[in-house]
Structure formats: C-alpha cells, structure tokens
Coordinates of N, CA and C and ligand atoms in Angstrom, one line a residue:
X339 N 0.8 -1.2 0.0 CA 0.0 0.0 0.0 C 0.9 1.3 0.0
X340 N 0.7 2.1 -1.0 CA 1.5 3.3 -1.1 C 1.0 4.4 -0.2
X341 N 1.9 5.1 0.5 CA 1.5 6.2 1.4 C 2.2 7.5 0.8
X342 N 1.4 8.5 0.7 CA 2.0 9.9 0.4 C 2.1 10.6 1.8
X343 N 3.4 11.0 2.1 CA 3.7 11.5 3.4 C 4.1 13.0 3.3
X344 N 3.2 14.0 3.5 CA 3.6 15.4 3.3 C 4.7 15.8 4.3
X345 N 5.6 16.5 3.9 CA 6.7 17.1 4.7 C 6.4 18.5 5.1
X346 N 6.3 18.7 6.4 CA 5.9 20.1 6.9 C 6.9 21.1 6.6
X347 N 8.1 20.7 6.2 CA 9.2 21.6 5.9 C 8.7 22.7 4.8
X348 N 7.8 22.3 3.9 CA 7.3 23.2 2.9 C 6.0 23.9 3.3
X349 N 5.6 23.6 4.5 CA 4.3 24.3 5.0 C 4.7 25.6 5.6
X350 N 3.6 26.4 5.9 CA 3.8 27.7 6.6 C 3.9 27.4 8.1
X351 N 5.1 27.6 8.7 CA 5.4 27.3 10.1 C 4.6 28.1 11.0
X352 N 4.1 29.3 10.6 CA 3.3 30.1 11.5 C 1.8 29.6 11.5
X353 N 1.5 28.7 10.6 CA 0.1 28.2 10.6 C 0.1 26.7 10.4
X354 N 0.9 26.0 11.2 CA 1.1 24.6 11.0 C -0.2 23.8 11.1
X355 N -1.0 24.0 12.2 CA -2.2 23.2 12.4 C -3.1 23.4 11.2
X356 N -3.3 24.6 10.7 CA -4.2 24.8 9.6 C -3.7 24.1 8.3
X357 N -2.3 24.2 8.1 CA -1.7 23.5 7.0 C -2.0 22.0 7.0
X358 N -1.8 21.4 8.2 CA -2.0 20.0 8.4 C -3.5 19.6 8.2
X359 N -4.4 20.4 8.7 CA -5.8 20.2 8.6 C -6.2 20.0 7.1
X360 N -5.5 20.7 6.2 CA -5.9 20.7 4.8 C -5.6 19.4 4.2
X361 N -4.6 18.6 4.7 CA -4.3 17.3 4.1 C -4.7 16.1 4.9
X362 N -5.0 16.4 6.2 CA -5.3 15.3 7.1 C -6.3 14.3 6.6
X363 N -7.4 14.7 6.0 CA -8.3 13.6 5.6 C -7.8 12.6 4.6
X364 N -6.7 13.0 3.9 CA -6.3 12.1 2.8 C -4.9 11.4 3.0
X365 N -4.4 11.6 4.3 CA -3.1 10.9 4.6 C -3.2 10.2 5.9
X366 N -2.1 9.4 6.2 CA -2.1 8.8 7.5 C -0.8 9.1 8.3
X367 N 0.2 9.7 7.5 CA 1.5 10.0 8.2 C 1.9 11.4 7.8
X368 N 2.6 12.0 8.7 CA 3.2 13.4 8.4 C 4.7 13.3 8.7
X369 N 5.5 13.9 7.8 CA 6.9 13.9 7.9 C 7.5 15.2 8.5
X370 N 8.3 15.0 9.5 CA 8.8 16.1 10.3 C 10.4 16.1 10.1
X371 N 10.9 17.1 9.5 CA 12.4 17.2 9.3 C 13.1 17.9 10.4
X372 N 14.0 17.2 11.1 CA 14.7 17.8 12.2 C 16.2 18.0 11.8
X373 N 16.6 19.3 11.8 CA 18.0 19.6 11.3 C 18.7 20.4 12.4
X374 N 20.0 20.1 12.6 CA 20.7 20.7 13.7 C 21.8 21.7 13.3
X375 N 21.9 22.0 12.0 CA 23.0 23.0 11.7 C 24.4 22.4 11.7
X376 N 24.5 21.1 12.0 CA 25.8 20.4 12.1 C 25.9 19.3 11.0
X377 N 25.0 18.4 11.2 CA 25.0 17.3 10.2 C 24.5 17.8 8.8
X378 N 23.6 18.8 8.8 CA 23.2 19.4 7.6 C 23.2 20.9 7.8
X379 N 23.4 21.6 6.7 CA 23.6 23.1 6.8 C 22.3 23.9 6.9
X380 N 21.4 23.5 7.9 CA 20.2 24.1 8.1 C 19.6 23.8 9.5
X381 N 18.8 24.6 10.0 CA 18.2 24.4 11.3 C 16.7 24.3 11.2
X382 N 16.0 23.4 11.9 CA 14.5 23.5 11.8 C 13.9 23.4 13.2
X383 N 13.3 22.2 13.5 CA 12.5 22.2 14.7 C 13.0 21.2 15.8
X384 N 12.6 21.3 17.0 CA 13.0 20.4 18.1 C 11.8 19.8 18.7
X385 N 12.0 19.1 19.9 CA 10.9 18.3 20.5 C 9.7 19.2 20.9
X386 N 9.8 20.5 21.2 CA 8.6 21.2 21.6 C 7.6 21.3 20.4
X387 N 8.1 21.4 19.2 CA 7.2 21.5 18.0 C 6.5 20.1 17.8
X388 N 7.3 19.0 18.0 CA 6.7 17.7 17.9 C 5.6 17.5 18.9
X389 N 5.8 18.0 20.1 CA 4.8 17.9 21.2 C 3.6 18.7 20.8
X390 N 3.7 19.9 20.2 CA 2.5 20.6 19.8 C 1.8 19.9 18.6
X391 N 2.6 19.4 17.7 CA 2.0 18.6 16.6 C 1.2 17.5 17.1
X392 N 1.7 16.8 18.1 CA 1.1 15.6 18.7 C -0.3 16.0 19.2
X393 N -0.5 17.2 19.8 CA -1.8 17.7 20.3 C -2.7 18.1 19.1
X394 N -2.1 18.5 18.0 CA -2.9 19.1 16.9 C -3.4 18.0 15.9
X395 N -2.8 16.8 15.9 CA -3.2 15.8 15.0 C -3.1 14.4 15.5
X396 N -3.9 13.5 14.9 CA -3.8 12.0 15.3 C -2.9 11.3 14.2
X397 N -2.5 12.0 13.2 CA -1.6 11.4 12.2 C -0.3 10.8 12.8
X398 N 0.2 9.7 12.2 CA 1.4 9.2 12.7 C 2.5 10.2 12.3
X399 N 3.4 10.5 13.3 CA 4.5 11.5 13.1 C 5.8 10.8 12.7
X400 N 6.2 11.0 11.5 CA 7.4 10.4 11.0 C 8.6 11.4 11.1
X401 N 9.4 11.2 12.1 CA 10.4 12.2 12.5 C 11.7 11.8 11.9
X402 N 12.2 12.6 11.0 CA 13.5 12.4 10.2 C 14.6 13.2 10.9
X403 N 15.5 12.5 11.6 CA 16.5 13.2 12.3 C 17.7 13.4 11.5
X404 N 18.0 14.6 11.1 CA 19.2 15.0 10.4 C 20.1 15.7 11.4
X405 N 20.6 14.9 12.3 CA 21.4 15.5 13.5 C 22.6 14.6 13.8
X406 N 23.6 15.2 14.4 CA 24.8 14.4 14.7 C 24.6 13.5 16.0
X407 N 23.7 14.0 16.9 CA 23.6 13.3 18.2 C 22.2 12.7 18.4
X408 N 22.0 11.7 17.5 CA 20.6 11.0 17.6 C 20.4 10.3 18.9
X409 N 21.5 9.7 19.5 CA 21.4 9.0 20.7 C 20.9 9.9 21.8
X410 N 21.3 11.1 21.8 CA 20.9 12.0 22.9 C 19.4 12.5 22.7
X411 N 19.1 12.8 21.4 CA 17.8 13.5 21.2 C 16.7 12.6 20.8
X412 N 16.9 11.4 20.2 CA 15.8 10.6 19.8 C 14.8 10.3 21.0
X413 N 15.3 10.0 22.2 CA 14.3 9.7 23.3 C 13.4 11.0 23.5
X414 N 14.0 12.2 23.4 CA 13.2 13.4 23.6 C 12.1 13.5 22.6
X415 N 12.4 13.2 21.3 CA 11.4 13.3 20.3 C 10.3 12.2 20.5
X416 N 10.7 11.0 20.9 CA 9.7 10.0 21.2 C 8.8 10.4 22.3
X417 N 9.4 10.9 23.4 CA 8.6 11.4 24.5 C 7.6 12.5 24.1
X418 N 8.1 13.3 23.1 CA 7.2 14.4 22.6 C 6.1 13.9 21.7
X419 N 6.2 12.6 21.2 CA 5.1 12.1 20.4 C 5.4 11.5 19.1
X420 N 6.7 11.4 18.8 CA 7.1 10.8 17.5 C 6.7 9.3 17.4
X421 N 6.1 8.9 16.3 CA 5.7 7.5 16.2 C 6.8 6.7 15.4
X422 N 7.4 7.4 14.4 CA 8.5 6.7 13.7 C 9.7 7.7 13.8
X423 N 10.8 7.1 14.0 CA 12.0 7.9 14.1 C 13.1 7.3 13.2
X424 N 13.6 8.2 12.2 CA 14.7 7.7 11.4 C 16.0 8.4 11.7
X425 N 17.1 7.7 11.6 CA 18.4 8.2 11.8 C 19.3 7.9 10.6
X426 N 20.3 8.8 10.4 CA 21.2 8.6 9.2 C 22.3 7.6 9.5
X427 N 22.5 6.7 8.6 CA 23.6 5.8 8.7 C 24.9 6.6 8.9
X428 N 25.0 7.7 8.2 CA 26.3 8.5 8.2 C 26.5 9.2 9.5
X429 N 25.5 9.4 10.4 CA 25.6 10.1 11.6 C 25.7 9.2 12.8
X430 N 25.5 7.9 12.6 CA 25.5 7.0 13.8 C 26.6 6.0 13.8
X431 N 27.6 6.2 14.6 CA 28.7 5.3 14.7 C 28.3 3.9 15.2
X432 N 27.3 3.9 16.1 CA 26.8 2.7 16.7 C 25.3 2.5 16.3
X433 N 25.2 2.3 15.0 CA 23.9 2.3 14.4 C 23.0 1.2 15.0
X434 N 23.5 0.0 15.2 CA 22.8 -1.1 15.7 C 22.2 -0.7 17.1
X435 N 23.0 -0.1 17.9 CA 22.6 0.3 19.3 C 21.5 1.4 19.2
X436 N 21.7 2.3 18.3 CA 20.8 3.4 18.2 C 19.4 2.9 17.7
X437 N 19.4 2.0 16.7 CA 18.1 1.5 16.2 C 17.4 0.7 17.3
X438 N 18.1 -0.1 18.0 CA 17.5 -0.9 19.1 C 16.9 0.1 20.2
X439 N 17.7 1.1 20.5 CA 17.2 2.1 21.5 C 15.9 2.7 21.1
X440 N 15.8 3.1 19.8 CA 14.6 3.8 19.3 C 13.4 2.9 19.5
X441 N 13.5 1.6 19.2 CA 12.4 0.6 19.4 C 12.1 0.5 20.9
X442 N 13.2 0.4 21.7 CA 12.9 0.2 23.1 C 12.3 1.4 23.8
X443 N 12.5 2.6 23.2 CA 11.9 3.8 23.7 C 10.4 3.9 23.2
X444 N 10.0 3.0 22.3 CA 8.6 3.0 21.9 C 8.2 3.5 20.6
X445 N 9.2 3.8 19.7 CA 8.9 4.3 18.3 C 9.4 3.2 17.3
X446 N 8.9 3.4 16.1 CA 9.3 2.5 15.0 C 10.6 3.0 14.4
X447 N 11.7 2.2 14.4 CA 12.9 2.7 13.9 C 13.1 2.6 12.4
X448 N 13.7 3.7 11.8 CA 14.1 3.7 10.4 C 15.5 4.1 10.2
X449 N 16.2 3.7 9.1 CA 17.5 4.2 8.8 C 17.5 4.9 7.5
X450 N 18.3 6.0 7.4 CA 18.3 6.8 6.2 C 19.7 6.8 5.5
X451 N 19.7 6.8 4.2 CA 20.9 6.8 3.4 C 21.0 8.1 2.6
X452 N 22.1 8.8 2.7 CA 22.4 10.0 1.9 C 22.5 9.5 0.4
X453 N 22.4 10.4 -0.6 CA 22.6 9.9 -2.0 C 23.9 9.2 -2.2
X454 N 25.0 9.6 -1.5 CA 26.3 9.0 -1.8 C 26.6 7.7 -1.0
X455 N 25.7 7.3 -0.1 CA 25.9 6.1 0.7 C 25.3 4.9 0.1
X456 N 26.1 3.8 -0.2 CA 25.5 2.6 -0.8 C 24.6 1.8 0.1
X457 N 23.7 1.1 -0.4 CA 22.7 0.3 0.3 C 23.5 -0.9 1.1
X458 N 24.6 -1.3 0.5 CA 25.4 -2.4 1.2 C 25.8 -2.0 2.6
X459 N 25.8 -0.7 3.0 CA 26.2 -0.4 4.4 C 25.1 -0.8 5.4
X460 N 23.9 -1.2 4.8 CA 22.8 -1.5 5.8 C 22.6 -3.0 6.0
X461 N 23.5 -3.8 5.3 CA 23.3 -5.2 5.4 C 23.1 -5.8 6.8
X462 N 23.8 -5.2 7.7 CA 23.8 -5.8 9.1 C 22.7 -5.2 10.0
X463 N 21.9 -4.2 9.5 CA 20.9 -3.7 10.3 C 19.5 -3.8 9.8
X464 N 19.3 -4.4 8.6 CA 18.0 -4.4 7.9 C 17.0 -5.1 8.8
X465 N 17.4 -6.1 9.6 CA 16.4 -6.8 10.4 C 16.0 -6.0 11.6
X466 N 16.6 -4.9 11.8 CA 16.3 -4.1 13.0 C 15.3 -2.9 12.7
X467 N 15.1 -2.7 11.5 CA 14.3 -1.5 11.1 C 12.9 -1.8 10.6
X468 N 12.0 -0.8 10.7 CA 10.7 -0.9 10.1 C 10.6 -0.3 8.8
X469 N 11.6 0.6 8.5 CA 11.7 1.2 7.2 C 13.1 1.7 6.9
X470 N 13.4 1.8 5.6 CA 14.6 2.4 5.1 C 14.3 3.6 4.3
X471 N 14.9 4.7 4.6 CA 14.6 6.0 3.9 C 15.8 6.3 3.0
X472 N 15.4 6.3 1.7 CA 16.4 6.6 0.6 C 16.3 8.1 0.3
X473 N 17.4 8.9 0.6 CA 17.4 10.3 0.2 C 17.6 10.4 -1.3
X474 N 16.7 11.2 -1.9 CA 16.8 11.4 -3.4 C 17.2 12.9 -3.6
X475 N 17.7 13.6 -2.5 CA 18.4 14.8 -2.6 C 19.4 14.8 -1.5
X476 N 20.3 15.7 -1.5 CA 21.2 15.8 -0.3 C 20.5 16.6 0.7
X477 N 20.4 16.0 2.0 CA 19.5 16.5 3.0 C 19.9 17.9 3.4
X478 N 18.9 18.7 3.8 CA 19.1 20.1 4.3 C 18.0 21.0 3.8
X479 N 17.5 20.8 2.7 CA 16.6 21.8 2.1 C 15.5 21.1 1.3
X480 N 14.3 21.7 1.3 CA 13.2 21.3 0.5 C 13.4 21.9 -0.9
X481 N 12.5 21.4 -1.8 CA 12.5 22.0 -3.2 C 13.7 21.7 -4.1
X482 N 14.5 20.7 -3.8 CA 15.6 20.4 -4.6 C 15.2 19.4 -5.7
X483 N 16.2 19.2 -6.7 CA 15.9 18.3 -7.8 C 16.2 16.8 -7.4
X484 N 15.3 16.0 -7.8 CA 15.4 14.5 -7.6 C 16.6 13.9 -8.3
X485 N 17.4 13.1 -7.5 CA 18.6 12.4 -8.0 C 18.2 11.0 -8.5
X486 N 18.2 10.8 -9.8 CA 17.6 9.5 -10.3 C 18.3 8.2 -9.8
X487 N 19.5 8.3 -9.3 CA 20.2 7.1 -8.8 C 19.5 6.5 -7.7
X488 N 18.7 7.3 -7.0 CA 17.9 6.8 -5.9 C 17.0 5.6 -6.3
X489 N 16.6 5.6 -7.6 CA 15.7 4.5 -8.1 C 16.5 3.2 -8.1
X490 N 17.8 3.2 -8.4 CA 18.6 2.0 -8.4 C 18.7 1.5 -6.9
X491 N 18.8 2.4 -6.0 CA 19.0 2.0 -4.6 C 17.7 1.4 -4.1
X492 N 16.5 1.9 -4.5 CA 15.3 1.3 -4.1 C 15.2 -0.1 -4.7
X493 N 15.5 -0.3 -6.0 CA 15.5 -1.6 -6.6 C 16.4 -2.6 -5.8
X494 N 17.6 -2.2 -5.4 CA 18.5 -3.0 -4.7 C 18.0 -3.4 -3.3
X495 N 17.3 -2.4 -2.7 CA 16.8 -2.7 -1.3 C 15.6 -3.6 -1.4
X496 N 14.8 -3.5 -2.5 CA 13.6 -4.3 -2.7 C 14.1 -5.8 -2.8
X497 N 15.2 -6.0 -3.6 CA 15.8 -7.3 -3.8 C 16.3 -7.9 -2.4
X498 N 17.0 -7.0 -1.7 CA 17.6 -7.5 -0.4 C 16.4 -7.9 0.6
X499 N 15.3 -7.1 0.5 CA 14.2 -7.4 1.4 C 13.6 -8.7 1.0
X500 N 13.4 -9.0 -0.3 CA 12.8 -10.3 -0.7 C 13.7 -11.4 -0.4
X501 N 15.0 -11.3 -0.7 CA 16.0 -12.4 -0.5 C 16.1 -12.8 1.0
X502 N 15.9 -11.8 1.9 CA 16.1 -12.1 3.3 C 14.8 -12.3 4.0
X503 N 13.7 -12.3 3.3 CA 12.3 -12.5 3.9 C 12.0 -11.4 4.9
X504 N 12.4 -10.1 4.7 CA 12.2 -9.0 5.6 C 11.0 -8.2 5.1
X505 N 10.4 -7.4 6.0 CA 9.2 -6.6 5.6 C 9.3 -5.1 5.8
X506 N 10.6 -4.6 5.9 CA 10.7 -3.2 6.1 C 10.1 -2.4 4.9
X507 N 9.5 -1.2 5.2 CA 9.0 -0.4 4.1 C 10.2 0.4 3.5
X508 N 10.1 0.8 2.2 CA 11.1 1.6 1.6 C 10.4 3.0 1.4
X509 N 11.1 4.0 1.9 CA 10.6 5.4 1.9 C 11.6 6.2 1.0
X510 N 11.0 7.2 0.3 CA 11.9 8.1 -0.5 C 11.6 9.5 -0.1
X511 N 12.6 10.4 -0.1 CA 12.5 11.7 0.4 C 13.4 12.7 -0.4
X512 N 12.7 13.6 -1.1 CA 13.4 14.7 -1.8 C 13.1 14.7 -3.3
X513 N 12.5 15.8 -3.7 CA 12.2 16.0 -5.1 C 11.1 15.2 -5.7
X514 N 10.2 14.6 -4.9 CA 9.1 13.8 -5.4 C 8.1 14.7 -6.0
X515 N 7.7 14.4 -7.2 CA 6.7 15.1 -8.0 C 5.7 14.2 -8.7
X516 N 4.7 14.8 -9.3 CA 3.8 13.9 -10.1 C 4.5 13.3 -11.3
X517 N 5.6 13.9 -11.7 CA 6.4 13.3 -12.9 C 7.2 12.1 -12.5
X518 N 7.7 12.0 -11.3 CA 8.6 10.8 -11.0 C 7.9 9.8 -10.1
X519 N 6.7 10.0 -9.6 CA 6.0 9.1 -8.7 C 5.8 7.7 -9.3
X520 N 5.5 7.6 -10.6 CA 5.3 6.3 -11.2 C 6.6 5.5 -11.2
X521 N 7.7 6.1 -11.5 CA 9.0 5.4 -11.6 C 9.4 5.0 -10.2
X522 N 9.1 5.8 -9.2 CA 9.5 5.5 -7.8 C 8.7 4.3 -7.3
X523 N 7.4 4.3 -7.6 CA 6.6 3.2 -7.1 C 7.0 1.9 -7.8
X524 N 7.2 2.0 -9.1 CA 7.6 0.8 -9.9 C 8.9 0.2 -9.5
X525 N 9.8 1.1 -8.9 CA 11.1 0.6 -8.4 C 11.0 -0.2 -7.2
X526 N 9.8 -0.1 -6.5 CA 9.6 -0.9 -5.3 C 9.4 -0.1 -4.0
X527 N 9.1 1.2 -4.1 CA 9.0 2.1 -2.9 C 7.5 2.2 -2.5
X528 N 7.3 2.2 -1.2 CA 5.9 2.3 -0.7 C 5.6 3.7 -0.1
X529 N 6.5 4.3 0.5 CA 6.3 5.5 1.2 C 7.0 6.7 0.5
X530 N 6.2 7.7 0.1 CA 6.7 8.8 -0.7 C 6.6 10.1 0.1
X531 N 7.7 10.7 0.6 CA 7.6 12.0 1.2 C 7.5 13.0 0.2
X532 N 6.7 14.0 0.4 CA 6.5 15.1 -0.6 C 6.3 16.4 0.1
X533 N 7.2 17.4 -0.1 CA 7.1 18.7 0.6 C 6.5 19.7 -0.3
X534 N 7.3 20.3 -1.1 CA 6.9 21.4 -2.0 C 5.8 21.0 -2.9
X535 N 5.9 19.8 -3.4 CA 4.8 19.3 -4.4 C 3.5 19.3 -3.7
X536 N 3.4 19.0 -2.4 CA 2.1 19.0 -1.7 C 1.7 20.4 -1.2
X537 N 2.6 21.0 -0.4 CA 2.2 22.2 0.4 C 2.2 23.4 -0.5
X538 N 2.9 23.4 -1.6 CA 2.9 24.6 -2.5 C 1.9 24.5 -3.6
X539 N 1.1 23.4 -3.6 CA 0.1 23.2 -4.6 C -1.1 24.1 -4.2
X540 N -1.9 24.5 -5.2 CA -3.1 25.3 -4.8 C -4.1 24.6 -3.9
X541 N -4.2 23.3 -4.2 CA -5.1 22.4 -3.3 C -4.2 21.2 -2.9
X542 N -3.6 21.3 -1.7 CA -2.7 20.2 -1.3 C -3.4 18.9 -1.2
X543 N -4.6 18.8 -0.8 CA -5.3 17.5 -0.7 C -5.5 16.9 -2.1
X544 N -5.9 17.7 -3.0 CA -6.0 17.3 -4.4 C -4.7 16.8 -5.0
X545 N -3.6 17.4 -4.6 CA -2.3 17.0 -5.1 C -2.0 15.6 -4.5
X546 N -2.3 15.4 -3.2 CA -2.0 14.1 -2.6 C -2.9 13.0 -3.3
X547 N -4.1 13.3 -3.6 CA -5.0 12.4 -4.3 C -4.4 12.1 -5.7
X548 N -3.9 13.1 -6.4 CA -3.3 12.9 -7.7 C -2.1 11.9 -7.6
X549 N -1.2 12.2 -6.6 CA 0.0 11.3 -6.5 C -0.5 9.9 -6.1
X550 N -1.5 9.7 -5.3 CA -2.0 8.4 -4.9 C -2.5 7.7 -6.2
X551 N -3.3 8.4 -7.0 CA -3.8 7.8 -8.2 C -2.7 7.3 -9.1
X552 N -1.7 8.2 -9.3 CA -0.5 7.8 -10.2 C 0.1 6.5 -9.6
X553 N 0.2 6.5 -8.2 CA 0.8 5.3 -7.5 C 0.0 4.1 -7.8
X554 N -1.3 4.2 -7.6 CA -2.2 3.0 -7.8 C -2.0 2.5 -9.2
X555 N -2.0 3.3 -10.2 CA -1.8 2.9 -11.6 C -0.5 2.2 -11.8
X556 N 0.6 2.8 -11.2 CA 1.9 2.2 -11.3 C 2.0 0.8 -10.7
X557 N 1.3 0.7 -9.5 CA 1.3 -0.6 -8.8 C 0.8 -1.7 -9.7
X558 N -0.3 -1.3 -10.4 CA -1.0 -2.3 -11.3 C 0.0 -2.7 -12.4
X559 N 0.8 -1.7 -12.9 CA 1.8 -2.1 -14.0 C 2.9 -3.0 -13.4
X560 N 3.3 -2.7 -12.1 CA 4.3 -3.5 -11.5 C 4.0 -4.9 -11.4
X561 N 2.7 -5.2 -11.0 CA 2.2 -6.6 -10.9 C 2.1 -7.2 -12.3
Ligands
DX5_1828 C1 15.3 17.4 2.9 C2 14.1 16.8 3.7 C3 12.9 16.6 3.0 C4 12.2 17.7 2.3 C5 11.7 17.3 1.0 O1 16.4 17.4 3.7 O2 14.5 15.6 4.4 O3 11.9 15.9 3.8 O4 11.2 18.3 3.1 O5 11.2 18.3 0.4 P1 10.7 18.3 -1.2 O6 9.7 17.3 -1.3 O7 10.2 19.7 -1.4 O8 12.0 18.0 -2.0
ZN1829 ZN1 12.9 14.4 5.4

C-alpha cells in the first residue's frame, strides 16, 4: 500500500495546524524534518514542536533526524510524540545500538541513506528497522531536484528485502513530484515523502490524491 507523506518543511510554520488540517483527511502520516545545523547546513524544529503537533493531529508523526547526536535526542522526540524515528547511517557510529534504542523507547525505527551512501552499508541492520529511507536529494533543504540514482537503490533494497524475507518499508525523500511518482513506485518504494509538491500546490489534498492515483496505476503495472 503506497503512502504519500507530506513534509511540513514546505508548509507555513506560522500556521502549521491549519496547513495539516488541509491534508489530514487524505493521509495517515506526516513527515517532520529535524535539522541541527551540524549534520546538515540548516536548522529546523525540536521536541517542543513535535509535542505541539502531537496535540494538533492524530496522524502518525514520521520524524526524520538529520542531526549528529541522535542517541541524545531521539528519546526526547519519542517522548514528545514521534511514532516513527529515522536516523542517518552517516551520523550514527553505533547504528545497531541506536536503532534498538529507538524501538525500546517506543517508536518504530528507520535508517536513512544519503545519496552518496551505498545500500550495502545497511546489510547488518536491515532486520532491526521498520523502514529504510532513501534520500533522493542531499538533505538540508526542500524543493531540490530529484537524483535518479535513488531508483537503483530502491530496486537493490527491494531485492535485499525479498531475498532475506524481511518486511521493512522503503521510503523516499526529496524532489518527489507527479512526474517521478510512477517510476518511484515501480522501483519498489511504498512511502513517498513530498514537501513542495504538496504544500505549495493550490489544493494540497487534491495533489495528494493525484499522487496516490498515479501510484495506484503504477502498482498495477508493477504486478
Ligand atoms: C530534505 C528533507 C525533505 C524535504 C523534502 O532534507 O529531508 O523531507 O522536506 O522536500 P521536497 O519534497 O520539497 O523535496
Ligand atoms: Zn525528510
């Protein structure tokens, strides 16, 4: 089942609850980008914002940590209400421990790969995660152009998943549009994060429905 997951990075931060309300009826997950100005060259939100979001919506909160110290901050985001927490392979020297910690703190763990990091680096943690997030832009900013090599990584992960009898979801993040949604879904991806494409559309809910429709048609082709 394909999920379109709007990223609030492209929403109006002064009116977050209103922005979310516009898409809430047509989605089940919301993507929250956390940046620390160290791992990526940008700063965004911390646990207080997740806590406020938790009160404003029942949607599952998919918190993408682009930070150097995930071990210190992940528990705070989970306490604030994060349902899914993903950490970067590149930022976690003790990735196995970090992923186990996220699950033991009560959230669903995910691992993220920058565009330059090969999927082979995840061989020893795939059984620990509920999802793998493939970055299709270099993390730090919304509205960047999709890097097509991400499709090869999705295909490779889909094969690794089947060969090992695992059930993690494959998520993509960065530059998702109506033009590349079909290729992404056909490559084997189920969760599509979309920022600018959704929140800068005249009718964000209609844009989500459009992406879902494209995804449904692509799934049919894939089978
Ligand atoms: C980038 C973030 C993305 C971003 C995607 O570092 O991780 O989640 O919001 O934005 P779009 O869909 O606009 O490329
Ligand atoms: Zn993200």
